[in-house]
Tab-separated table of N, CA and C and ligand atoms in Angstrom:
chain	number	residue	atom	x	y	z
A	249	UNK	N	-23.557	3.682	-26.853
A	249	UNK	CA	-22.417	3.887	-25.802
A	249	UNK	C	-21.233	2.817	-25.825
A	250	UNK	N	-20.414	4.140	-25.705
A	250	UNK	CA	-18.887	3.286	-25.070
A	250	UNK	C	-19.392	2.750	-23.409
A	251	UNK	N	-18.542	0.960	-24.158
A	251	UNK	CA	-18.716	0.536	-21.926
A	251	UNK	C	-17.429	0.758	-21.544
A	252	UNK	N	-17.137	0.813	-20.125
A	252	UNK	CA	-16.481	0.918	-19.842
A	252	UNK	C	-16.400	0.000	-18.769
A	253	UNK	N	-15.233	-0.168	-17.844
A	253	UNK	CA	-14.632	-1.007	-16.542
A	253	UNK	C	-13.670	-0.342	-15.910
A	254	UNK	N	-13.289	-0.658	-14.952
A	254	UNK	CA	-12.437	-0.128	-13.539
A	254	UNK	C	-11.955	-1.266	-13.053
A	255	UNK	N	-10.552	-1.072	-13.651
A	255	UNK	CA	-9.864	-3.012	-12.873
A	255	UNK	C	-8.743	-2.114	-11.956
A	256	UNK	N	-9.211	-2.108	-11.001
A	256	UNK	CA	-9.039	-1.495	-9.605
A	256	UNK	C	-7.650	-2.422	-8.861
A	257	UNK	N	-6.968	-1.780	-8.323
A	257	UNK	CA	-6.230	-2.512	-7.434
A	257	UNK	C	-4.810	-1.950	-6.955
A	258	UNK	N	-3.897	-2.408	-6.083
A	258	UNK	CA	-2.114	-1.980	-5.655
A	258	UNK	C	-1.520	-1.782	-6.662
A	259	UNK	N	-1.261	-2.546	-7.215
A	259	UNK	CA	-0.307	-3.477	-8.459
A	259	UNK	C	0.892	-2.423	-8.145
A	260	UNK	N	1.321	-3.176	-6.978
A	260	UNK	CA	2.364	-2.274	-6.487
A	260	UNK	C	3.624	-3.611	-6.283
A	261	UNK	N	4.036	-4.510	-6.962
A	261	UNK	CA	4.252	-4.183	-8.565
A	261	UNK	C	3.527	-4.661	-9.145
A	262	UNK	N	2.649	-4.342	-10.586
A	262	UNK	CA	1.833	-4.821	-11.655
A	262	UNK	C	2.687	-6.410	-11.746
A	263	UNK	N	1.973	-7.174	-12.413
A	263	UNK	CA	2.392	-8.541	-12.121
A	263	UNK	C	1.831	-8.910	-13.503
A	264	UNK	N	2.435	-10.052	-14.636
A	264	UNK	CA	1.706	-10.665	-15.915
A	264	UNK	C	0.458	-11.149	-15.398
A	265	UNK	N	0.115	-11.572	-14.009
A	265	UNK	CA	-0.984	-11.611	-13.638
A	265	UNK	C	-2.272	-10.387	-14.186
A	266	UNK	N	-1.687	-9.385	-13.995
A	266	UNK	CA	-2.621	-8.212	-13.345
A	266	UNK	C	-2.736	-7.546	-15.081
A	267	UNK	N	-1.774	-7.946	-15.906
A	267	UNK	CA	-1.335	-7.629	-16.995
A	267	UNK	C	-2.257	-8.174	-18.336
A	268	UNK	N	-2.481	-9.396	-17.534
A	268	UNK	CA	-3.102	-10.263	-18.173
A	268	UNK	C	-4.742	-10.133	-18.194
A	269	UNK	N	-5.196	-10.005	-17.300
A	269	UNK	CA	-6.437	-9.573	-17.007
A	269	UNK	C	-6.805	-8.520	-17.799
A	270	UNK	N	-5.843	-7.015	-17.734
A	270	UNK	CA	-6.306	-5.818	-18.151
A	270	UNK	C	-6.632	-6.030	-19.679
A	271	UNK	N	-5.400	-7.242	-20.123
A	271	UNK	CA	-5.802	-7.264	-21.771
A	271	UNK	C	-7.124	-7.915	-21.758
A	272	UNK	N	-7.137	-9.336	-21.367
A	272	UNK	CA	-8.203	-9.830	-21.870
A	272	UNK	C	-9.347	-8.798	-21.836
A	273	UNK	N	-9.669	-8.105	-20.850
A	273	UNK	CA	-10.995	-7.397	-20.348
A	273	UNK	C	-10.858	-5.995	-21.745
A	274	UNK	N	-9.880	-5.363	-22.261
A	274	UNK	CA	-9.564	-4.974	-22.990
A	274	UNK	C	-10.388	-5.173	-24.715
A	275	UNK	N	-10.396	-6.540	-24.370
A	275	UNK	CA	-11.230	-7.271	-25.681
A	275	UNK	C	-12.458	-7.444	-25.480
A	276	UNK	N	-13.017	-7.469	-24.397
A	276	UNK	CA	-14.183	-7.313	-24.313
A	276	UNK	C	-15.081	-5.370	-23.650
A	277	UNK	N	-14.240	-4.827	-23.417
A	277	UNK	CA	-14.825	-3.809	-23.328
A	277	UNK	C	-14.161	-2.626	-23.735
A	278	UNK	N	-14.730	-1.623	-24.409
A	278	UNK	CA	-14.333	-0.240	-24.816
A	278	UNK	C	-13.064	0.188	-23.978
A	279	UNK	N	-13.219	-0.031	-23.096
A	279	UNK	CA	-12.436	1.342	-22.275
A	279	UNK	C	-12.314	0.708	-21.332
A	280	UNK	N	-10.848	-0.100	-20.910
A	280	UNK	CA	-10.686	-0.354	-19.132
A	280	UNK	C	-9.739	0.669	-18.959
A	281	UNK	N	-10.015	1.748	-17.531
A	281	UNK	CA	-9.503	2.045	-16.467
A	281	UNK	C	-8.950	1.278	-15.763
A	282	UNK	N	-7.478	1.672	-15.771
A	282	UNK	CA	-6.175	0.704	-14.732
A	282	UNK	C	-6.579	1.953	-13.514
A	283	UNK	N	-7.204	1.803	-12.572
A	283	UNK	CA	-7.035	2.302	-11.169
A	283	UNK	C	-6.161	2.101	-10.046
A	284	UNK	N	-5.115	2.673	-9.914
A	284	UNK	CA	-4.274	2.600	-9.331
A	284	UNK	C	-4.418	3.130	-7.847
A	285	UNK	N	-4.520	2.088	-6.498
A	285	UNK	CA	-5.759	2.091	-5.134
A	285	UNK	C	-4.142	2.991	-4.493
A	286	UNK	N	-4.719	3.877	-3.908
A	286	UNK	CA	-3.858	5.140	-3.191
A	286	UNK	C	-3.987	4.850	-1.859
A	287	UNK	N	-3.078	3.634	-1.140
A	287	UNK	CA	-4.049	3.376	-0.355
A	287	UNK	C	-2.661	3.128	1.117
A	288	UNK	N	-3.190	4.487	1.834
A	288	UNK	CA	-2.205	4.531	3.067
A	288	UNK	C	-1.833	3.508	4.131
A	289	UNK	N	-2.831	2.648	3.992
A	289	UNK	CA	-2.838	1.893	5.295
A	289	UNK	C	-1.721	0.699	4.789
A	290	UNK	N	-1.564	0.726	3.250
A	290	UNK	CA	-0.378	-0.925	2.572
A	290	UNK	C	1.428	0.209	2.587
A	291	UNK	N	2.110	-0.170	3.788
A	291	UNK	CA	3.445	0.896	2.860
A	291	UNK	C	3.905	0.009	2.455
A	292	UNK	N	3.797	0.722	0.829
A	292	UNK	CA	3.888	0.227	-0.771
A	292	UNK	C	5.598	0.414	-0.697
A	293	UNK	N	5.656	-0.765	-1.900
A	293	UNK	CA	7.212	-0.163	-2.466
A	293	UNK	C	7.368	0.779	-3.253
A	294	UNK	N	6.752	1.375	-4.516
A	294	UNK	CA	6.327	2.080	-5.275
A	294	UNK	C	5.561	3.289	-4.626
A	295	UNK	N	5.861	4.229	-5.106
A	295	UNK	CA	4.860	5.452	-4.962
A	295	UNK	C	3.655	5.527	-5.440
A	296	UNK	N	2.860	5.956	-5.509
A	296	UNK	CA	1.672	5.580	-6.756
A	296	UNK	C	1.535	6.615	-7.949
A	297	UNK	N	2.623	7.193	-7.866
A	297	UNK	CA	2.974	7.935	-9.261
A	297	UNK	C	3.928	7.129	-9.915
A	298	UNK	N	4.744	6.351	-9.128
A	298	UNK	CA	5.898	5.234	-9.801
A	298	UNK	C	4.641	4.274	-10.832
A	299	UNK	N	3.743	4.110	-9.738
A	299	UNK	CA	2.952	2.647	-10.687
A	299	UNK	C	2.193	3.176	-12.061
A	300	UNK	N	1.693	4.305	-11.208
A	300	UNK	CA	1.028	5.495	-12.624
A	300	UNK	C	1.913	5.213	-13.220
A	301	UNK	N	3.170	5.618	-13.615
A	301	UNK	CA	4.120	5.844	-14.635
A	301	UNK	C	4.696	4.532	-15.310
A	302	UNK	N	4.485	3.841	-14.552
A	302	UNK	CA	5.369	2.191	-15.165
A	302	UNK	C	4.076	1.819	-15.954
A	303	UNK	N	3.030	1.772	-15.636
A	303	UNK	CA	1.388	1.246	-16.390
A	303	UNK	C	0.974	1.984	-17.355
A	304	UNK	N	1.452	3.644	-17.144
A	304	UNK	CA	1.262	4.508	-18.502
A	304	UNK	C	2.146	4.142	-19.836
A	305	UNK	N	3.129	3.586	-19.413
A	305	UNK	CA	4.712	3.218	-19.814
A	305	UNK	C	4.265	1.886	-20.532
A	306	UNK	N	3.848	1.135	-20.491
A	306	UNK	CA	3.366	-0.489	-20.732
A	306	UNK	C	2.107	-0.303	-21.465
A	307	UNK	N	1.242	1.003	-21.523
A	307	UNK	CA	0.173	0.709	-22.143
A	307	UNK	C	0.243	2.008	-23.254
A	308	UNK	N	1.048	2.484	-23.457
A	308	UNK	CA	1.662	3.501	-24.582
A	308	UNK	C	0.951	3.407	-25.548
A	309	UNK	N	0.777	2.385	-25.901
A	309	UNK	CA	0.179	2.860	-27.214
A	309	UNK	C	-1.199	1.607	-27.404
A	310	UNK	N	-1.642	1.831	-26.402
A	310	UNK	CA	-2.925	0.887	-26.359
A	310	UNK	C	-4.072	1.728	-26.132
A	311	UNK	N	-4.456	1.205	-27.266
A	311	UNK	CA	-5.999	2.846	-27.038
A	311	UNK	C	-6.881	1.581	-26.346
A	312	UNK	N	-7.980	2.221	-25.678
A	312	UNK	CA	-8.570	1.134	-25.282
A	312	UNK	C	-8.493	1.260	-23.247
A	313	UNK	N	-7.202	1.647	-23.307
A	313	UNK	CA	-6.764	1.465	-22.304
A	313	UNK	C	-6.442	2.515	-21.066
A	314	UNK	N	-6.684	3.143	-19.890
A	314	UNK	CA	-6.240	4.233	-19.792
A	314	UNK	C	-5.852	4.128	-18.340
A	315	UNK	N	-4.891	4.806	-17.569
A	315	UNK	CA	-4.470	4.496	-15.980
A	315	UNK	C	-4.957	5.838	-15.652
A	316	UNK	N	-5.398	5.597	-14.508
A	316	UNK	CA	-5.892	6.077	-13.375
A	316	UNK	C	-5.459	6.251	-11.984
A	317	UNK	N	-5.643	7.428	-11.379
A	317	UNK	CA	-5.248	6.488	-9.766
A	317	UNK	C	-6.646	6.713	-8.714
A	318	UNK	N	-7.041	6.693	-7.474
A	318	UNK	CA	-8.011	6.971	-7.135
A	318	UNK	C	-7.510	7.086	-5.445
A	319	UNK	N	-8.412	7.792	-4.557
A	319	UNK	CA	-7.613	7.321	-3.120
A	319	UNK	C	-9.336	7.747	-2.378
A	320	UNK	N	-9.019	6.443	-1.175
A	320	UNK	CA	-10.506	6.411	-1.138
A	320	UNK	C	-11.192	5.438	-1.349
A	321	UNK	N	-12.500	5.619	-1.333
A	321	UNK	CA	-13.692	4.220	-1.763
A	321	UNK	C	-13.666	4.350	-3.107
A	322	UNK	N	-13.088	2.897	-3.984
A	322	UNK	CA	-14.078	2.429	-5.079
A	322	UNK	C	-15.286	2.635	-5.586
A	323	UNK	N	-16.032	2.492	-4.870
A	323	UNK	CA	-17.270	3.215	-5.095
A	323	UNK	C	-17.504	4.578	-5.433
A	324	UNK	N	-16.734	5.486	-4.699
A	324	UNK	CA	-17.077	6.558	-4.978
A	324	UNK	C	-16.250	7.505	-6.008
A	325	UNK	N	-15.272	6.416	-6.375
A	325	UNK	CA	-14.072	7.065	-7.475
A	325	UNK	C	-15.099	6.370	-9.394
A	326	UNK	N	-15.967	5.114	-8.704
A	326	UNK	CA	-16.742	4.624	-9.422
A	326	UNK	C	-17.465	5.410	-10.233
A	327	UNK	N	-18.662	6.403	-9.004
A	327	UNK	CA	-19.868	7.041	-9.192
A	327	UNK	C	-18.710	8.926	-10.159
A	328	UNK	N	-17.600	9.119	-9.238
A	328	UNK	CA	-17.270	10.283	-9.915
A	328	UNK	C	-17.149	10.122	-11.622
A	329	UNK	N	-16.487	8.730	-11.969
A	329	UNK	CA	-15.946	8.452	-13.447
A	329	UNK	C	-17.415	8.147	-14.397
A	330	UNK	N	-17.968	7.812	-13.591
A	330	UNK	CA	-19.639	7.224	-13.998
A	330	UNK	C	-19.492	6.560	-14.683
A	331	UNK	N	-18.828	5.161	-14.010
A	331	UNK	CA	-18.256	3.912	-14.655
A	331	UNK	C	-18.797	2.718	-13.360
A	332	UNK	N	-20.040	2.207	-13.612
A	332	UNK	CA	-20.410	1.750	-13.075
A	332	UNK	C	-20.317	-0.034	-12.777
A	333	UNK	N	-19.008	-0.390	-13.533
A	333	UNK	CA	-18.712	-1.753	-13.100
A	333	UNK	C	-17.023	-2.188	-13.085
A	334	UNK	N	-16.973	-2.416	-12.381
A	334	UNK	CA	-15.566	-3.177	-11.416
A	334	UNK	C	-15.346	-4.613	-11.801
A	335	UNK	N	-14.419	-4.632	-12.303
A	335	UNK	CA	-13.441	-5.707	-12.629
A	335	UNK	C	-12.560	-6.258	-11.697
A	336	UNK	N	-12.261	-7.251	-11.401
A	336	UNK	CA	-11.326	-7.957	-9.952
A	336	UNK	C	-10.837	-9.375	-10.575
A	337	UNK	N	-9.463	-9.818	-10.056
A	337	UNK	CA	-9.494	-10.844	-10.849
A	337	UNK	C	-9.842	-12.453	-9.071
A	338	UNK	N	-9.555	-12.987	-10.086
A	338	UNK	CA	-9.410	-14.068	-8.651
A	338	UNK	C	-8.365	-15.559	-8.969
A	339	UNK	N	-8.301	-15.563	-8.280
A	339	UNK	CA	-6.653	-16.618	-8.180
A	339	UNK	C	-7.269	-17.883	-7.235
A	340	UNK	N	-7.209	-17.581	-6.235
A	340	UNK	CA	-7.674	-18.742	-5.135
A	340	UNK	C	-8.575	-18.683	-4.205
A	341	UNK	N	-8.870	-19.579	-3.549
A	341	UNK	CA	-10.328	-19.722	-2.963
A	341	UNK	C	-9.934	-18.356	-1.276
A	342	UNK	N	-8.836	-17.957	-1.418
A	342	UNK	CA	-8.754	-16.839	-0.071
A	342	UNK	C	-8.875	-15.403	-1.371
A	343	UNK	N	-8.536	-15.906	-2.052
A	343	UNK	CA	-9.017	-14.061	-3.166
A	343	UNK	C	-10.822	-14.305	-3.441
A	344	UNK	N	-11.607	-14.998	-3.908
A	344	UNK	CA	-12.844	-15.198	-3.666
A	344	UNK	C	-13.172	-15.230	-2.282
A	345	UNK	N	-12.926	-15.388	-1.190
A	345	UNK	CA	-13.433	-15.133	0.083
A	345	UNK	C	-13.385	-13.444	0.491
A	346	UNK	N	-12.064	-13.240	0.053
A	346	UNK	CA	-12.084	-11.517	-0.149
A	346	UNK	C	-13.072	-10.908	-0.857
A	347	UNK	N	-12.556	-11.420	-2.472
A	347	UNK	CA	-13.406	-10.132	-3.048
A	347	UNK	C	-15.432	-10.218	-3.047
A	348	UNK	N	-15.699	-12.084	-2.499
A	348	UNK	CA	-16.952	-12.025	-2.413
A	348	UNK	C	-17.397	-10.512	-1.055
A	349	UNK	N	-16.467	-10.468	-0.087
A	349	UNK	CA	-16.839	-9.558	1.057
A	349	UNK	C	-17.102	-8.219	0.123
A	350	UNK	N	-15.958	-7.713	-0.178
A	350	UNK	CA	-15.659	-6.159	-0.907
A	350	UNK	C	-16.780	-6.300	-1.975
A	351	UNK	N	-17.131	-6.840	-2.476
A	351	UNK	CA	-18.152	-7.041	-3.425
A	351	UNK	C	-19.369	-6.707	-2.275
A	352	UNK	N	-19.955	-6.958	-1.959
A	352	UNK	CA	-21.018	-7.179	-0.726
A	352	UNK	C	-21.246	-5.987	-0.321
A	353	UNK	N	-19.680	-5.013	0.238
A	353	UNK	CA	-19.801	-3.895	0.836
A	353	UNK	C	-20.133	-3.101	-0.472
A	354	UNK	N	-19.321	-3.085	-1.680
A	354	UNK	CA	-19.444	-2.273	-2.460
A	354	UNK	C	-21.059	-1.740	-3.174
A	355	UNK	N	-21.631	-2.729	-2.654
A	355	UNK	CA	-23.667	-3.530	-3.273
A	355	UNK	C	-23.764	-2.401	-2.254
A	356	UNK	N	-23.345	-2.548	-1.511
A	356	UNK	CA	-24.207	-2.107	-0.020
A	356	UNK	C	-24.118	-0.388	-0.054
A	357	UNK	N	-22.765	-0.025	0.010
A	357	UNK	CA	-22.665	1.387	-0.425
A	357	UNK	C	-23.102	2.202	-1.654
A	358	UNK	N	-22.935	1.141	-2.719
A	358	UNK	CA	-23.767	1.948	-3.684
A	358	UNK	C	-24.344	0.955	-4.794
A	359	UNK	N	-25.398	0.518	-4.894
A	359	UNK	CA	-26.115	-0.584	-5.282
A	359	UNK	C	-26.493	-0.416	-6.942
A	360	UNK	N	-25.649	0.475	-7.925
A	360	UNK	CA	-25.639	0.708	-8.777
A	360	UNK	C	-24.365	0.090	-9.654
A	361	UNK	N	-23.594	-0.345	-7.842
A	361	UNK	CA	-21.998	-0.791	-8.715
A	361	UNK	C	-22.015	-2.519	-9.010
A	362	UNK	N	-21.528	-2.928	-10.479
A	362	UNK	CA	-21.715	-4.224	-10.112
A	362	UNK	C	-20.133	-4.637	-10.205
A	363	UNK	N	-19.395	-5.667	-9.098
A	363	UNK	CA	-18.232	-6.137	-10.031
A	363	UNK	C	-18.504	-7.712	-10.513
A	364	UNK	N	-17.206	-7.589	-11.351
A	364	UNK	CA	-17.237	-8.998	-12.212
A	364	UNK	C	-15.946	-9.117	-11.940
A	365	UNK	N	-15.847	-10.712	-12.002
A	365	UNK	CA	-14.871	-11.643	-11.652
A	365	UNK	C	-14.099	-11.928	-13.066
A	366	UNK	N	-12.651	-12.107	-13.207
A	366	UNK	CA	-12.338	-12.840	-14.410
A	366	UNK	C	-11.296	-13.422	-13.741
A	367	UNK	N	-11.227	-15.451	-14.097
A	367	UNK	CA	-10.267	-16.326	-13.070
A	367	UNK	C	-9.345	-16.157	-14.180
A	368	UNK	N	-8.007	-15.967	-13.501
A	368	UNK	CA	-6.743	-16.127	-13.420
A	368	UNK	C	-6.959	-17.049	-14.572
A	369	UNK	N	-5.703	-16.969	-15.979
A	369	UNK	CA	-5.155	-17.718	-16.463
A	369	UNK	C	-4.213	-18.906	-15.683
A	370	UNK	N	-4.186	-19.945	-15.620
A	370	UNK	CA	-3.795	-21.052	-15.511
A	370	UNK	C	-1.867	-20.307	-14.727
A	371	UNK	N	-1.096	-20.276	-15.523
A	371	UNK	CA	0.045	-19.970	-15.733
A	371	UNK	C	0.854	-18.828	-14.781
A	372	UNK	N	-0.791	-17.837	-14.628
A	372	UNK	CA	-0.324	-16.772	-13.515
A	372	UNK	C	-0.844	-17.128	-12.550
A	373	UNK	N	-1.450	-18.186	-12.037
A	373	UNK	CA	-1.893	-18.468	-10.986
A	373	UNK	C	-1.868	-18.486	-9.701
A	374	UNK	N	-0.276	-18.479	-9.331
A	374	UNK	CA	0.931	-18.407	-8.636
A	374	UNK	C	1.382	-17.085	-8.004
A	375	UNK	N	0.602	-15.951	-9.121
A	375	UNK	CA	1.527	-14.494	-9.166
A	375	UNK	C	0.932	-13.906	-8.290
A	376	UNK	N	1.692	-13.223	-6.850
A	376	UNK	CA	1.155	-11.645	-6.696
A	376	UNK	C	2.575	-10.597	-6.647
A	377	UNK	N	1.752	-9.442	-6.357
A	377	UNK	CA	2.969	-8.677	-5.653
A	377	UNK	C	3.961	-9.241	-4.884
A	378	UNK	N	3.503	-9.988	-3.919
A	378	UNK	CA	4.466	-9.783	-2.691
A	378	UNK	C	5.604	-11.245	-3.037
A	379	UNK	N	5.321	-11.821	-3.398
A	379	UNK	CA	5.836	-12.994	-4.488
A	379	UNK	C	6.661	-12.723	-5.393
A	380	UNK	N	7.280	-11.435	-6.064
A	380	UNK	CA	7.662	-11.115	-7.439
A	380	UNK	C	8.715	-10.008	-6.241
A	381	UNK	N	8.002	-9.391	-5.447
A	381	UNK	CA	9.267	-9.080	-4.534
A	381	UNK	C	10.118	-9.697	-4.141
A	382	UNK	N	9.415	-10.775	-3.115
A	382	UNK	CA	10.348	-11.812	-2.760
A	382	UNK	C	11.492	-12.597	-2.973
A	383	UNK	N	10.630	-12.875	-4.409
A	383	UNK	CA	11.428	-13.597	-5.550
A	383	UNK	C	13.067	-12.584	-5.881
A	384	UNK	N	12.669	-10.990	-6.489
A	384	UNK	CA	13.985	-10.098	-6.845
A	384	UNK	C	14.603	-9.917	-5.704
A	385	UNK	N	14.168	-9.880	-4.486
A	385	UNK	CA	15.124	-9.951	-3.044
A	385	UNK	C	16.297	-10.948	-3.208
A	386	UNK	N	15.672	-12.372	-3.551
A	386	UNK	CA	15.975	-13.299	-3.086
A	386	UNK	C	16.939	-13.787	-4.179
A	387	UNK	N	17.147	-13.119	-5.555
A	387	UNK	CA	17.955	-13.018	-6.552
A	387	UNK	C	17.562	-14.033	-7.632
A	388	UNK	N	16.067	-14.049	-7.295
A	388	UNK	CA	15.718	-15.594	-8.517
A	388	UNK	C	15.101	-15.126	-9.558
A	389	UNK	N	14.800	-15.652	-10.504
A	389	UNK	CA	14.773	-15.279	-11.909
A	389	UNK	C	13.320	-15.145	-12.439
A	390	UNK	N	13.098	-13.720	-12.390
A	390	UNK	CA	11.609	-13.508	-12.973
A	390	UNK	C	10.926	-13.619	-14.244
A	391	UNK	N	11.534	-14.608	-15.190
A	391	UNK	CA	10.984	-14.405	-16.754
A	391	UNK	C	9.702	-14.746	-16.676
A	392	UNK	N	8.933	-14.380	-17.195
A	392	UNK	CA	7.547	-14.616	-17.860
A	392	UNK	C	6.572	-14.095	-16.524
A	393	UNK	N	7.176	-13.224	-15.145
A	393	UNK	CA	5.994	-12.913	-14.384
A	393	UNK	C	5.515	-11.668	-14.408
A	394	UNK	N	6.952	-10.807	-15.076
A	394	UNK	CA	6.675	-9.461	-14.858
A	394	UNK	C	7.440	-8.605	-15.921
A	395	UNK	N	6.835	-7.550	-16.869
A	395	UNK	CA	7.191	-7.175	-17.707
A	395	UNK	C	8.409	-6.325	-17.451
A	396	UNK	N	9.615	-6.593	-18.386
A	396	UNK	CA	10.710	-6.299	-18.776
A	396	UNK	C	10.732	-4.519	-17.335
A	397	UNK	N	9.867	-3.476	-17.964
A	397	UNK	CA	9.824	-1.794	-17.669
A	397	UNK	C	10.403	-2.403	-15.791
A	398	UNK	N	8.497	-3.117	-15.476
A	398	UNK	CA	8.626	-3.775	-14.188
A	398	UNK	C	9.628	-4.260	-13.549
A	399	UNK	N	11.008	-4.680	-13.723
A	399	UNK	CA	11.406	-5.415	-13.255
A	399	UNK	C	13.101	-4.589	-13.280
A	400	UNK	N	12.767	-3.785	-14.415
A	400	UNK	CA	14.436	-3.062	-14.354
A	400	UNK	C	13.651	-1.645	-13.195
A	401	UNK	N	12.562	-1.384	-12.743
A	401	UNK	CA	12.339	-0.558	-12.281
A	401	UNK	C	11.959	-1.208	-10.501
A	402	UNK	N	11.857	-2.358	-10.230
A	402	UNK	CA	12.178	-3.391	-9.379
A	402	UNK	C	13.321	-3.259	-8.924
A	403	UNK	N	14.512	-4.149	-9.434
A	403	UNK	CA	15.366	-3.291	-9.863
A	403	UNK	C	16.137	-2.610	-8.996
A	404	UNK	N	16.072	-1.170	-10.000
A	404	UNK	CA	16.409	-0.216	-9.590
A	404	UNK	C	16.162	0.214	-7.750
A	405	UNK	N	14.484	-0.106	-7.399
A	405	UNK	CA	13.720	0.401	-6.064
A	405	UNK	C	14.495	-0.505	-4.686
A	406	UNK	N	14.600	-2.083	-5.215
A	406	UNK	CA	14.981	-2.702	-4.516
A	406	UNK	C	16.440	-3.617	-3.769
A	407	UNK	N	17.260	-2.880	-5.384
A	407	UNK	CA	18.614	-3.652	-5.546
A	407	UNK	C	19.457	-2.399	-5.563
A	408	UNK	N	18.973	-1.230	-6.187
A	408	UNK	CA	20.014	-0.424	-5.967
A	408	UNK	C	20.592	-0.504	-7.472
A	409	UNK	N	19.948	-1.469	-8.465
A	409	UNK	CA	20.678	-1.157	-9.503
A	409	UNK	C	19.947	-1.404	-10.862
B	722	ADP	P1	-5.269	-5.474	-3.752
B	722	ADP	O1	-4.488	-4.666	-2.902
B	722	ADP	O2	-6.618	-4.407	-4.401
B	722	ADP	O3	-6.016	-6.385	-3.559
B	722	ADP	P2	-3.714	-6.259	-6.350
B	722	ADP	O4	-2.732	-5.597	-6.955
B	722	ADP	O5	-2.848	-7.042	-5.124
B	722	ADP	O6	-4.587	-5.063	-5.206
B	722	ADP	O7	-4.628	-6.886	-7.065
B	722	ADP	C1	-5.595	-6.468	-7.706
B	722	ADP	C2	-6.818	-7.723	-8.523
B	722	ADP	O8	-5.691	-7.925	-9.208
B	722	ADP	C3	-7.208	-8.414	-7.163
B	722	ADP	O9	-8.594	-8.458	-7.988
B	722	ADP	C4	-6.645	-9.139	-7.598
B	722	ADP	O10	-7.502	-10.493	-7.052
B	722	ADP	C5	-5.728	-9.755	-8.806
B	722	ADP	N1	-4.792	-10.225	-9.234
B	722	ADP	C6	-3.283	-10.269	-8.697
B	722	ADP	N2	-2.521	-11.172	-9.725
B	722	ADP	C7	-3.200	-12.077	-10.282
B	722	ADP	C8	-2.919	-12.715	-11.033
B	722	ADP	N3	-2.051	-13.437	-10.633
B	722	ADP	N4	-3.940	-13.130	-11.803
B	722	ADP	C9	-5.417	-12.716	-11.700
B	722	ADP	N5	-6.073	-11.808	-11.005
B	722	ADP	C10	-5.108	-11.407	-9.931
């Protein structure tokens, strides 16, 4: 039987930290479903469709990585997809505290769902979507932090070029 996992997040925008987690997961699981959260509470830079498009382009030639989106509860999405393993990345203690709460909440909502965690690789430990937005807005260098395609879209979106 194929082993699948859902790698869920906002990915607004995806950073190399996200891509690293996806890539490492794809070495362990047959099918990694990258699930873009359509979160109406957050004010995103990229629309869900734009995030789906850029991730689909990045993984166009990567069998075993699938891009999808979901609205509402992640556990409901997991149930609908018939995939009961969720992957999240951890960078800091504050990530840990947040993820701990989320995992317990998800377990309460659906006891079949297991959340697995992957520790960030050291060189990505400082990377977050919000830091990327900040750096690009103030003209800093993003080398090694985001995929060139993401950088291109971000420049268009935030700087109009
Ligand atoms: P969310 O809004 O659901 O937290 P994010 O896109 O911010 O979505 O993050 C999705 C997942 O990726 C989270 O588990 C987060 O901890 C993880 N993540 C984000 N940045 C990194 C990174 N640099 N290294 C490892 N994991 C990361």
